[in-house]
Amino acid sequence: MILIDGKKEAASLRLKLKDEVIELKKKFNNVPGLTVILIGELAPSQIYVRNKEKSANEVGLNSHVIRYPNDVDEKTILKKINDLNKDNSVSGILVQLPLPKHINKKKVIEAIIPSKDVDGFHPINVGNLSSGYESSIPCTPLGCYFLLKKIEPNLSGKKAVIIGRSNLNGKPMAQLLLKENCTVTITHSKTKNLKSECLMADIIIAAVGIPKLVKGDWVKKDAIIIDVGINKTDEGIVGDVDFEQVSKKVKALTPVPGGVGPMTIACLIKNTIDCFKRTQTN
Ligand code: GUN
């Protein structure tokens, strides 16, 4: 079994991006800038944002985190996004989710100018991705895609089963795999007989948030499994895949932690650099 080392792949991508930033600086006398907006004190969000900032600085981006208390009003956030949209030193804007209940997620996502939407959540970017046009691609599915391509460069004709239909993961993942000529099935909480769907899959992307859902007898022996889940349980952080069972059966599997997580952050850096490049050449 191949244990897909997301930490190693992310480190190698960051190294490549670091060289790219050096070249961009030479060419444009400027480096890409990433601004992250963090609202409130949620512990996981604090950790994610700290890791994003650390990685961005390591690669040489000009990165900032703007922090607001949980009770900040929506208007203040929308005004800040509007200012950042116009700020030429900012190539990418990310508002960390989830947001407090009194702030409208849709309004916030749509306030970010699509050309600086490093999450790829703006409906313009979602539409561009599904139409096969150039766009920012959500970081987690993009990270999954790079890990998959590393194991299997030719995905054409493969049957991919995605568990979970979220805008963050499942839906954009389906678009990426369709573009690679996979036959894609998106499954979700109302899917009948998920096990039999999984048993037909050459590739499974588990992104549903149910600890150890995918069992050893759900998978084919030559399948590649990407586990997006990060579930806090009594036994610590576990994925959506029963690692112990599934690792004994399949061709390749990502661990949790150390699989998709590090790639997500490296892809955010990549997206920021790509946003910068598009503004420099347009
Ligand atoms: N919260 C958890 N994952 C993400 C992500 O990919 N982007 C943003 N903005 N917030 C998140």
PDB file of C-alpha atoms and ligand atoms in Angstrom:
ATOM      1  CA  MET A   1       0.000   0.000   0.000  1.00  0.00           C
ATOM      2  CA  ILE A   2       1.227   3.465  -0.843  1.00  0.00           C
ATOM      3  CA  LEU A   3       0.789   5.877   2.055  1.00  0.00           C
ATOM      4  CA  ILE A   4       0.267   9.205   0.287  1.00  0.00           C
ATOM      5  CA  ASP A   5       2.525  11.668   2.079  1.00  0.00           C
ATOM      6  CA  GLY A   6       0.705  15.017   1.943  1.00  0.00           C
ATOM      7  CA  LYS A   7       3.314  16.683   4.135  1.00  0.00           C
ATOM      8  CA  LYS A   8       6.096  15.775   1.728  1.00  0.00           C
ATOM      9  CA  GLU A   9       4.089  16.748  -1.372  1.00  0.00           C
ATOM     10  CA  ALA A  10       3.090  20.055   0.214  1.00  0.00           C
ATOM     11  CA  ALA A  11       6.698  20.823   1.162  1.00  0.00           C
ATOM     12  CA  SER A  12       7.809  20.118  -2.389  1.00  0.00           C
ATOM     13  CA  LEU A  13       5.026  22.314  -3.835  1.00  0.00           C
ATOM     14  CA  ARG A  14       5.931  25.142  -1.414  1.00  0.00           C
ATOM     15  CA  LEU A  15       9.566  24.926  -2.512  1.00  0.00           C
ATOM     16  CA  LYS A  16       8.506  25.257  -6.154  1.00  0.00           C
ATOM     17  CA  LEU A  17       6.253  28.197  -5.272  1.00  0.00           C
ATOM     18  CA  LYS A  18       9.043  29.860  -3.315  1.00  0.00           C
ATOM     19  CA  ASP A  19      11.263  29.797  -6.431  1.00  0.00           C
ATOM     20  CA  GLU A  20       8.377  31.161  -8.463  1.00  0.00           C
ATOM     21  CA  VAL A  21       7.941  34.079  -6.034  1.00  0.00           C
ATOM     22  CA  ILE A  22      11.660  34.885  -6.355  1.00  0.00           C
ATOM     23  CA  GLU A  23      11.277  34.977 -10.152  1.00  0.00           C
ATOM     24  CA  LEU A  24       8.136  37.123  -9.937  1.00  0.00           C
ATOM     25  CA  LYS A  25       9.928  39.556  -7.671  1.00  0.00           C
ATOM     26  CA  LYS A  26      12.746  39.885 -10.193  1.00  0.00           C
ATOM     27  CA  LYS A  27      10.304  40.357 -13.049  1.00  0.00           C
ATOM     28  CA  PHE A  28       7.738  42.671 -11.475  1.00  0.00           C
ATOM     29  CA  ASN A  29       9.660  44.072  -8.490  1.00  0.00           C
ATOM     30  CA  ASN A  30       6.702  42.968  -6.420  1.00  0.00           C
ATOM     31  CA  VAL A  31       5.451  39.847  -4.630  1.00  0.00           C
ATOM     32  CA  PRO A  32       1.922  38.409  -4.350  1.00  0.00           C
ATOM     33  CA  GLY A  33      -0.016  39.534  -1.272  1.00  0.00           C
ATOM     34  CA  LEU A  34      -2.506  37.445   0.713  1.00  0.00           C
ATOM     35  CA  THR A  35      -4.903  38.961   3.231  1.00  0.00           C
ATOM     36  CA  VAL A  36      -6.898  36.668   5.506  1.00  0.00           C
ATOM     37  CA  ILE A  37      -9.874  37.943   7.496  1.00  0.00           C
ATOM     38  CA  LEU A  38     -10.550  36.015  10.702  1.00  0.00           C
ATOM     39  CA  ILE A  39     -13.673  36.710  12.735  1.00  0.00           C
ATOM     40  CA  GLY A  40     -14.050  35.378  16.264  1.00  0.00           C
ATOM     41  CA  GLU A  41     -12.093  32.983  18.437  1.00  0.00           C
ATOM     42  CA  LEU A  42     -12.969  29.486  17.133  1.00  0.00           C
ATOM     43  CA  ALA A  43      -9.942  27.333  17.940  1.00  0.00           C
ATOM     44  CA  PRO A  44      -9.756  25.354  14.675  1.00  0.00           C
ATOM     45  CA  SER A  45     -10.039  28.564  12.624  1.00  0.00           C
ATOM     46  CA  GLN A  46      -7.283  30.186  14.692  1.00  0.00           C
ATOM     47  CA  ILE A  47      -5.013  27.204  14.008  1.00  0.00           C
ATOM     48  CA  TYR A  48      -5.818  27.083  10.276  1.00  0.00           C
ATOM     49  CA  VAL A  49      -5.212  30.801   9.879  1.00  0.00           C
ATOM     50  CA  ARG A  50      -1.934  30.675  11.796  1.00  0.00           C
ATOM     51  CA  ASN A  51      -0.762  27.856   9.511  1.00  0.00           C
ATOM     52  CA  LYS A  52      -1.854  29.758   6.409  1.00  0.00           C
ATOM     53  CA  GLU A  53       0.056  32.850   7.527  1.00  0.00           C
ATOM     54  CA  LYS A  54       3.171  30.844   8.394  1.00  0.00           C
ATOM     55  CA  SER A  55       3.218  29.078   5.026  1.00  0.00           C
ATOM     56  CA  ALA A  56       2.551  32.264   3.076  1.00  0.00           C
ATOM     57  CA  ASN A  57       5.460  34.023   4.789  1.00  0.00           C
ATOM     58  CA  GLU A  58       7.730  31.031   4.300  1.00  0.00           C
ATOM     59  CA  VAL A  59       7.108  31.089   0.558  1.00  0.00           C
ATOM     60  CA  GLY A  60       7.810  34.827   0.461  1.00  0.00           C
ATOM     61  CA  LEU A  61       4.330  36.270   0.031  1.00  0.00           C
ATOM     62  CA  ASN A  62       3.329  39.533   1.604  1.00  0.00           C
ATOM     63  CA  SER A  63       0.714  38.159   3.983  1.00  0.00           C
ATOM     64  CA  HIS A  64      -1.546  39.734   6.575  1.00  0.00           C
ATOM     65  CA  VAL A  65      -4.238  38.543   8.933  1.00  0.00           C
ATOM     66  CA  ILE A  66      -6.971  40.976   9.939  1.00  0.00           C
ATOM     67  CA  ARG A  67      -8.733  39.843  13.113  1.00  0.00           C
ATOM     68  CA  TYR A  68     -12.187  40.927  14.277  1.00  0.00           C
ATOM     69  CA  PRO A  69     -14.129  40.071  17.419  1.00  0.00           C
ATOM     70  CA  ASN A  70     -17.082  37.697  17.090  1.00  0.00           C
ATOM     71  CA  ASP A  71     -19.611  40.535  17.385  1.00  0.00           C
ATOM     72  CA  VAL A  72     -18.212  42.655  14.531  1.00  0.00           C
ATOM     73  CA  ASP A  73     -21.014  43.837  12.255  1.00  0.00           C
ATOM     74  CA  GLU A  74     -21.453  42.680   8.674  1.00  0.00           C
ATOM     75  CA  LYS A  75     -21.083  46.192   7.288  1.00  0.00           C
ATOM     76  CA  THR A  76     -17.558  46.515   8.710  1.00  0.00           C
ATOM     77  CA  ILE A  77     -16.510  43.269   7.027  1.00  0.00           C
ATOM     78  CA  LEU A  78     -18.069  44.213   3.676  1.00  0.00           C
ATOM     79  CA  LYS A  79     -16.391  47.634   3.812  1.00  0.00           C
ATOM     80  CA  LYS A  80     -12.998  46.023   4.576  1.00  0.00           C
ATOM     81  CA  ILE A  81     -13.414  43.582   1.668  1.00  0.00           C
ATOM     82  CA  ASN A  82     -14.286  46.492  -0.599  1.00  0.00           C
ATOM     83  CA  ASP A  83     -11.105  48.312   0.471  1.00  0.00           C
ATOM     84  CA  LEU A  84      -8.999  45.183  -0.082  1.00  0.00           C
ATOM     85  CA  ASN A  85     -10.573  44.710  -3.532  1.00  0.00           C
ATOM     86  CA  LYS A  86      -9.146  48.092  -4.519  1.00  0.00           C
ATOM     87  CA  ASP A  87      -5.762  47.662  -2.827  1.00  0.00           C
ATOM     88  CA  ASN A  88      -3.114  46.837  -5.459  1.00  0.00           C
ATOM     89  CA  SER A  89      -0.798  45.253  -2.889  1.00  0.00           C
ATOM     90  CA  VAL A  90      -3.425  42.569  -2.197  1.00  0.00           C
ATOM     91  CA  SER A  91      -3.560  39.724  -4.743  1.00  0.00           C
ATOM     92  CA  GLY A  92      -5.758  37.362  -2.739  1.00  0.00           C
ATOM     93  CA  ILE A  93      -8.469  37.752  -0.089  1.00  0.00           C
ATOM     94  CA  LEU A  94      -9.692  34.896   2.109  1.00  0.00           C
ATOM     95  CA  VAL A  95     -12.393  35.158   4.749  1.00  0.00           C
ATOM     96  CA  GLN A  96     -12.024  32.193   7.095  1.00  0.00           C
ATOM     97  CA  LEU A  97     -15.207  30.116   7.485  1.00  0.00           C
ATOM     98  CA  PRO A  98     -17.363  29.431   9.398  1.00  0.00           C
ATOM     99  CA  LEU A  99     -18.678  32.922  10.062  1.00  0.00           C
ATOM    100  CA  PRO A 100     -20.695  34.012  13.107  1.00  0.00           C
ATOM    101  CA  LYS A 101     -24.455  33.508  12.534  1.00  0.00           C
ATOM    102  CA  HIS A 102     -25.230  37.242  12.178  1.00  0.00           C
ATOM    103  CA  ILE A 103     -22.938  37.572   9.149  1.00  0.00           C
ATOM    104  CA  ASN A 104     -24.324  36.450   5.793  1.00  0.00           C
ATOM    105  CA  LYS A 105     -21.855  34.044   4.169  1.00  0.00           C
ATOM    106  CA  LYS A 106     -23.245  34.538   0.669  1.00  0.00           C
ATOM    107  CA  LYS A 107     -22.895  38.322   0.903  1.00  0.00           C
ATOM    108  CA  VAL A 108     -19.323  38.020   2.157  1.00  0.00           C
ATOM    109  CA  ILE A 109     -18.277  35.557  -0.548  1.00  0.00           C
ATOM    110  CA  GLU A 110     -19.872  37.674  -3.267  1.00  0.00           C
ATOM    111  CA  ALA A 111     -18.233  40.858  -1.960  1.00  0.00           C
ATOM    112  CA  ILE A 112     -14.768  39.539  -2.828  1.00  0.00           C
ATOM    113  CA  ILE A 113     -13.814  40.528  -6.363  1.00  0.00           C
ATOM    114  CA  PRO A 114     -13.552  37.229  -8.340  1.00  0.00           C
ATOM    115  CA  SER A 115      -9.977  38.013  -9.454  1.00  0.00           C
ATOM    116  CA  LYS A 116      -8.849  38.012  -5.779  1.00  0.00           C
ATOM    117  CA  ASP A 117     -11.033  35.103  -4.644  1.00  0.00           C
ATOM    118  CA  VAL A 118      -8.277  32.647  -3.645  1.00  0.00           C
ATOM    119  CA  ASP A 119     -10.855  30.218  -2.225  1.00  0.00           C
ATOM    120  CA  GLY A 120     -12.680  29.925  -5.545  1.00  0.00           C
ATOM    121  CA  PHE A 121     -16.015  30.285  -3.735  1.00  0.00           C
ATOM    122  CA  HIS A 122     -17.426  33.255  -5.702  1.00  0.00           C
ATOM    123  CA  PRO A 123     -20.237  32.153  -8.057  1.00  0.00           C
ATOM    124  CA  ILE A 124     -18.245  33.559 -11.010  1.00  0.00           C
ATOM    125  CA  ASN A 125     -15.347  31.248 -10.183  1.00  0.00           C
ATOM    126  CA  VAL A 126     -17.686  28.333  -9.491  1.00  0.00           C
ATOM    127  CA  GLY A 127     -19.286  28.921 -12.904  1.00  0.00           C
ATOM    128  CA  ASN A 128     -15.928  29.250 -14.651  1.00  0.00           C
ATOM    129  CA  LEU A 129     -14.696  25.996 -13.125  1.00  0.00           C
ATOM    130  CA  SER A 130     -17.837  24.121 -14.146  1.00  0.00           C
ATOM    131  CA  SER A 131     -17.617  25.583 -17.664  1.00  0.00           C
ATOM    132  CA  GLY A 132     -13.991  24.479 -17.964  1.00  0.00           C
ATOM    133  CA  TYR A 133     -12.635  28.045 -18.031  1.00  0.00           C
ATOM    134  CA  GLU A 134      -9.713  29.439 -16.064  1.00  0.00           C
ATOM    135  CA  SER A 135     -10.646  30.158 -12.443  1.00  0.00           C
ATOM    136  CA  SER A 136      -9.495  29.951  -8.855  1.00  0.00           C
ATOM    137  CA  ILE A 137     -10.104  26.378  -7.716  1.00  0.00           C
ATOM    138  CA  PRO A 138     -11.064  25.657  -4.081  1.00  0.00           C
ATOM    139  CA  CYS A 139      -7.887  24.719  -2.211  1.00  0.00           C
ATOM    140  CA  THR A 140      -8.917  21.400  -0.641  1.00  0.00           C
ATOM    141  CA  PRO A 141     -10.146  19.693  -3.818  1.00  0.00           C
ATOM    142  CA  LEU A 142      -7.161  21.130  -5.693  1.00  0.00           C
ATOM    143  CA  GLY A 143      -4.862  19.564  -3.093  1.00  0.00           C
ATOM    144  CA  CYS A 144      -6.694  16.220  -3.446  1.00  0.00           C
ATOM    145  CA  TYR A 145      -6.316  16.450  -7.212  1.00  0.00           C
ATOM    146  CA  PHE A 146      -2.537  16.961  -7.006  1.00  0.00           C
ATOM    147  CA  LEU A 147      -2.179  14.006  -4.630  1.00  0.00           C
ATOM    148  CA  LEU A 148      -4.250  11.803  -6.942  1.00  0.00           C
ATOM    149  CA  LYS A 149      -2.257  12.808 -10.028  1.00  0.00           C
ATOM    150  CA  LYS A 150       0.941  11.949  -8.206  1.00  0.00           C
ATOM    151  CA  ILE A 151      -0.265   8.363  -7.730  1.00  0.00           C
ATOM    152  CA  GLU A 152      -2.136   8.028 -11.035  1.00  0.00           C
ATOM    153  CA  PRO A 153      -1.132  10.552 -13.726  1.00  0.00           C
ATOM    154  CA  ASN A 154      -3.748   9.224 -16.158  1.00  0.00           C
ATOM    155  CA  LEU A 155      -7.180   9.420 -14.542  1.00  0.00           C
ATOM    156  CA  SER A 156      -9.082   9.068 -17.813  1.00  0.00           C
ATOM    157  CA  GLY A 157     -11.933   6.560 -17.641  1.00  0.00           C
ATOM    158  CA  LYS A 158     -11.538   5.914 -13.919  1.00  0.00           C
ATOM    159  CA  LYS A 159     -14.657   5.626 -11.816  1.00  0.00           C
ATOM    160  CA  ALA A 160     -14.524   8.201  -9.018  1.00  0.00           C
ATOM    161  CA  VAL A 161     -16.943   8.198  -6.110  1.00  0.00           C
ATOM    162  CA  ILE A 162     -17.116  11.383  -4.065  1.00  0.00           C
ATOM    163  CA  ILE A 163     -18.750  11.173  -0.644  1.00  0.00           C
ATOM    164  CA  GLY A 164     -20.153  14.589   0.252  1.00  0.00           C
ATOM    165  CA  ARG A 165     -21.645  17.315  -1.950  1.00  0.00           C
ATOM    166  CA  SER A 166     -20.413  20.507  -0.289  1.00  0.00           C
ATOM    167  CA  ASN A 167     -19.496  23.653  -2.186  1.00  0.00           C
ATOM    168  CA  LEU A 168     -16.092  23.553  -0.480  1.00  0.00           C
ATOM    169  CA  ASN A 169     -15.153  20.014  -1.497  1.00  0.00           C
ATOM    170  CA  GLY A 170     -17.549  17.590  -3.156  1.00  0.00           C
ATOM    171  CA  LYS A 171     -18.891  19.738  -5.988  1.00  0.00           C
ATOM    172  CA  PRO A 172     -15.591  21.335  -7.106  1.00  0.00           C
ATOM    173  CA  MET A 173     -13.867  17.950  -6.752  1.00  0.00           C
ATOM    174  CA  ALA A 174     -16.401  16.493  -9.185  1.00  0.00           C
ATOM    175  CA  GLN A 175     -15.612  19.245 -11.704  1.00  0.00           C
ATOM    176  CA  LEU A 176     -11.866  18.620 -11.465  1.00  0.00           C
ATOM    177  CA  LEU A 177     -12.296  14.881 -11.968  1.00  0.00           C
ATOM    178  CA  LEU A 178     -14.740  15.350 -14.849  1.00  0.00           C
ATOM    179  CA  LYS A 179     -12.131  17.504 -16.560  1.00  0.00           C
ATOM    180  CA  GLU A 180      -9.746  14.538 -16.228  1.00  0.00           C
ATOM    181  CA  ASN A 181     -12.329  12.321 -17.965  1.00  0.00           C
ATOM    182  CA  CYS A 182     -13.270  10.369 -14.862  1.00  0.00           C
ATOM    183  CA  THR A 183     -16.770   8.924 -14.535  1.00  0.00           C
ATOM    184  CA  VAL A 184     -17.918  10.765 -11.439  1.00  0.00           C
ATOM    185  CA  THR A 185     -20.574   9.831  -8.902  1.00  0.00           C
ATOM    186  CA  ILE A 186     -21.368  12.331  -6.152  1.00  0.00           C
ATOM    187  CA  THR A 187     -22.903  10.599  -3.150  1.00  0.00           C
ATOM    188  CA  HIS A 188     -24.430  12.167  -0.036  1.00  0.00           C
ATOM    189  CA  SER A 189     -26.553  11.520   3.022  1.00  0.00           C
ATOM    190  CA  LYS A 190     -29.576  10.404   0.963  1.00  0.00           C
ATOM    191  CA  THR A 191     -27.615   8.010  -1.261  1.00  0.00           C
ATOM    192  CA  LYS A 192     -28.971   4.475  -1.148  1.00  0.00           C
ATOM    193  CA  ASN A 193     -26.393   1.761  -0.573  1.00  0.00           C
ATOM    194  CA  LEU A 194     -23.240   3.848  -0.350  1.00  0.00           C
ATOM    195  CA  LYS A 195     -21.191   0.713   0.204  1.00  0.00           C
ATOM    196  CA  SER A 196     -22.059  -0.726  -3.212  1.00  0.00           C
ATOM    197  CA  GLU A 197     -21.242   2.627  -4.872  1.00  0.00           C
ATOM    198  CA  CYS A 198     -17.837   2.626  -3.146  1.00  0.00           C
ATOM    199  CA  LEU A 199     -17.179  -0.996  -4.139  1.00  0.00           C
ATOM    200  CA  MET A 200     -17.279   0.046  -7.810  1.00  0.00           C
ATOM    201  CA  ALA A 201     -14.847   2.947  -7.357  1.00  0.00           C
ATOM    202  CA  ASP A 202     -11.286   3.179  -8.656  1.00  0.00           C
ATOM    203  CA  ILE A 203     -11.023   6.425  -6.688  1.00  0.00           C
ATOM    204  CA  ILE A 204     -12.860   7.463  -3.526  1.00  0.00           C
ATOM    205  CA  ILE A 205     -12.818  10.998  -2.184  1.00  0.00           C
ATOM    206  CA  ALA A 206     -14.307  10.957   1.308  1.00  0.00           C
ATOM    207  CA  ALA A 207     -15.385  14.453   2.319  1.00  0.00           C
ATOM    208  CA  VAL A 208     -18.465  14.047   4.453  1.00  0.00           C
ATOM    209  CA  GLY A 209     -17.371  14.523   8.080  1.00  0.00           C
ATOM    210  CA  ILE A 210     -18.391  11.115   9.455  1.00  0.00           C
ATOM    211  CA  PRO A 211     -15.597   9.431  11.432  1.00  0.00           C
ATOM    212  CA  LYS A 212     -14.345   6.150   9.888  1.00  0.00           C
ATOM    213  CA  LEU A 213     -17.356   5.836   7.574  1.00  0.00           C
ATOM    214  CA  VAL A 214     -15.527   3.998   4.769  1.00  0.00           C
ATOM    215  CA  LYS A 215     -14.782   0.429   5.881  1.00  0.00           C
ATOM    216  CA  GLY A 216     -12.387  -2.224   4.629  1.00  0.00           C
ATOM    217  CA  ASP A 217     -15.154  -4.185   2.886  1.00  0.00           C
ATOM    218  CA  TRP A 218     -16.314  -1.036   1.016  1.00  0.00           C
ATOM    219  CA  VAL A 219     -13.231  -0.773  -1.194  1.00  0.00           C
ATOM    220  CA  LYS A 220     -11.660  -2.506  -4.196  1.00  0.00           C
ATOM    221  CA  LYS A 221      -8.141  -3.784  -3.760  1.00  0.00           C
ATOM    222  CA  ASP A 222      -6.615  -1.486  -6.389  1.00  0.00           C
ATOM    223  CA  ALA A 223      -8.526   1.650  -5.316  1.00  0.00           C
ATOM    224  CA  ILE A 224      -6.962   5.007  -4.467  1.00  0.00           C
ATOM    225  CA  ILE A 225      -8.551   6.645  -1.420  1.00  0.00           C
ATOM    226  CA  ILE A 226      -8.312  10.328  -0.512  1.00  0.00           C
ATOM    227  CA  ASP A 227      -9.569  11.126   2.988  1.00  0.00           C
ATOM    228  CA  VAL A 228     -10.618  14.757   3.439  1.00  0.00           C
ATOM    229  CA  GLY A 229     -12.245  14.209   6.843  1.00  0.00           C
ATOM    230  CA  ILE A 230     -10.950  15.871   9.988  1.00  0.00           C
ATOM    231  CA  ASN A 231     -13.128  14.567  12.826  1.00  0.00           C
ATOM    232  CA  LYS A 232     -12.487  15.154  16.494  1.00  0.00           C
ATOM    233  CA  THR A 233     -13.276  11.957  18.433  1.00  0.00           C
ATOM    234  CA  ASP A 234     -12.432  10.408  21.805  1.00  0.00           C
ATOM    235  CA  GLU A 235      -9.491   8.675  20.156  1.00  0.00           C
ATOM    236  CA  GLY A 236      -8.198  11.936  18.649  1.00  0.00           C
ATOM    237  CA  ILE A 237      -8.456  13.320  15.118  1.00  0.00           C
ATOM    238  CA  VAL A 238      -9.648  10.720  12.612  1.00  0.00           C
ATOM    239  CA  GLY A 239     -10.689  10.869   8.962  1.00  0.00           C
ATOM    240  CA  ASP A 240     -13.826   9.704   7.130  1.00  0.00           C
ATOM    241  CA  VAL A 241     -12.014   6.466   6.295  1.00  0.00           C
ATOM    242  CA  ASP A 242     -11.340   3.599   8.693  1.00  0.00           C
ATOM    243  CA  PHE A 243      -7.591   3.774   8.178  1.00  0.00           C
ATOM    244  CA  GLU A 244      -6.717   0.516   9.904  1.00  0.00           C
ATOM    245  CA  GLN A 245      -9.143  -1.544   7.813  1.00  0.00           C
ATOM    246  CA  VAL A 246      -8.830   0.265   4.494  1.00  0.00           C
ATOM    247  CA  SER A 247      -5.022   0.518   4.519  1.00  0.00           C
ATOM    248  CA  LYS A 248      -4.832  -3.281   4.471  1.00  0.00           C
ATOM    249  CA  LYS A 249      -6.795  -3.490   1.228  1.00  0.00           C
ATOM    250  CA  VAL A 250      -6.192  -0.639  -1.191  1.00  0.00           C
ATOM    251  CA  LYS A 251      -3.463   0.555  -3.561  1.00  0.00           C
ATOM    252  CA  ALA A 252      -3.014   3.997  -1.981  1.00  0.00           C
ATOM    253  CA  LEU A 253      -4.464   6.036   0.879  1.00  0.00           C
ATOM    254  CA  THR A 254      -3.939   9.427   2.510  1.00  0.00           C
ATOM    255  CA  PRO A 255      -3.421   9.517   6.285  1.00  0.00           C
ATOM    256  CA  VAL A 256      -5.221  11.911   8.643  1.00  0.00           C
ATOM    257  CA  PRO A 257      -3.460  14.059   9.693  1.00  0.00           C
ATOM    258  CA  GLY A 258      -0.624  14.505   7.201  1.00  0.00           C
ATOM    259  CA  GLY A 259      -2.587  13.855   4.020  1.00  0.00           C
ATOM    260  CA  VAL A 260      -4.888  16.412   2.426  1.00  0.00           C
ATOM    261  CA  GLY A 261      -4.500  19.103   5.153  1.00  0.00           C
ATOM    262  CA  PRO A 262      -0.984  20.305   4.311  1.00  0.00           C
ATOM    263  CA  MET A 263      -1.806  20.309   0.583  1.00  0.00           C
ATOM    264  CA  THR A 264      -4.804  22.599   1.154  1.00  0.00           C
ATOM    265  CA  ILE A 265      -2.554  25.325   2.524  1.00  0.00           C
ATOM    266  CA  ALA A 266       0.070  24.910  -0.197  1.00  0.00           C
ATOM    267  CA  CYS A 267      -2.731  25.247  -2.776  1.00  0.00           C
ATOM    268  CA  LEU A 268      -3.896  28.482  -1.155  1.00  0.00           C
ATOM    269  CA  ILE A 269      -0.406  29.872  -1.739  1.00  0.00           C
ATOM    270  CA  LYS A 270      -0.529  28.626  -5.328  1.00  0.00           C
ATOM    271  CA  ASN A 271      -3.914  30.278  -5.875  1.00  0.00           C
ATOM    272  CA  THR A 272      -2.595  33.575  -4.487  1.00  0.00           C
ATOM    273  CA  ILE A 273       0.388  33.461  -6.849  1.00  0.00           C
ATOM    274  CA  ASP A 274      -1.903  32.619  -9.776  1.00  0.00           C
ATOM    275  CA  CYS A 275      -4.190  35.582  -8.937  1.00  0.00           C
ATOM    276  CA  PHE A 276      -1.121  37.840  -8.849  1.00  0.00           C
ATOM    277  CA  LYS A 277       0.138  36.539 -12.210  1.00  0.00           C
ATOM    278  CA  ARG A 278      -3.239  37.068 -13.875  1.00  0.00           C
ATOM    279  CA  THR A 279      -3.296  40.731 -12.800  1.00  0.00           C
ATOM    280  CA  GLN A 280       0.294  41.308 -13.964  1.00  0.00           C
ATOM    281  CA  THR A 281      -0.263  39.917 -17.431  1.00  0.00           C
ATOM    282  CA  ASN A 282      -3.742  41.286 -18.108  1.00  0.00           C
TER     283      ASN A 282
HETATM  284  N1  GUN B   1     -12.739  26.905   6.656  1.00  0.00           N
HETATM  285  C1  GUN B   1     -12.424  25.583   6.487  1.00  0.00           C
HETATM  286  N2  GUN B   1     -11.898  25.386   5.252  1.00  0.00           N
HETATM  287  C2  GUN B   1     -11.882  26.589   4.649  1.00  0.00           C
HETATM  288  C3  GUN B   1     -11.453  27.024   3.353  1.00  0.00           C
HETATM  289  O1  GUN B   1     -10.984  26.251   2.503  1.00  0.00           O
HETATM  290  N3  GUN B   1     -11.590  28.346   3.100  1.00  0.00           N
HETATM  291  C4  GUN B   1     -12.125  29.224   4.013  1.00  0.00           C
HETATM  292  N4  GUN B   1     -12.233  30.496   3.656  1.00  0.00           N
HETATM  293  N5  GUN B   1     -12.538  28.838   5.204  1.00  0.00           N
HETATM  294  C5  GUN B   1     -12.414  27.535   5.508  1.00  0.00           C
END
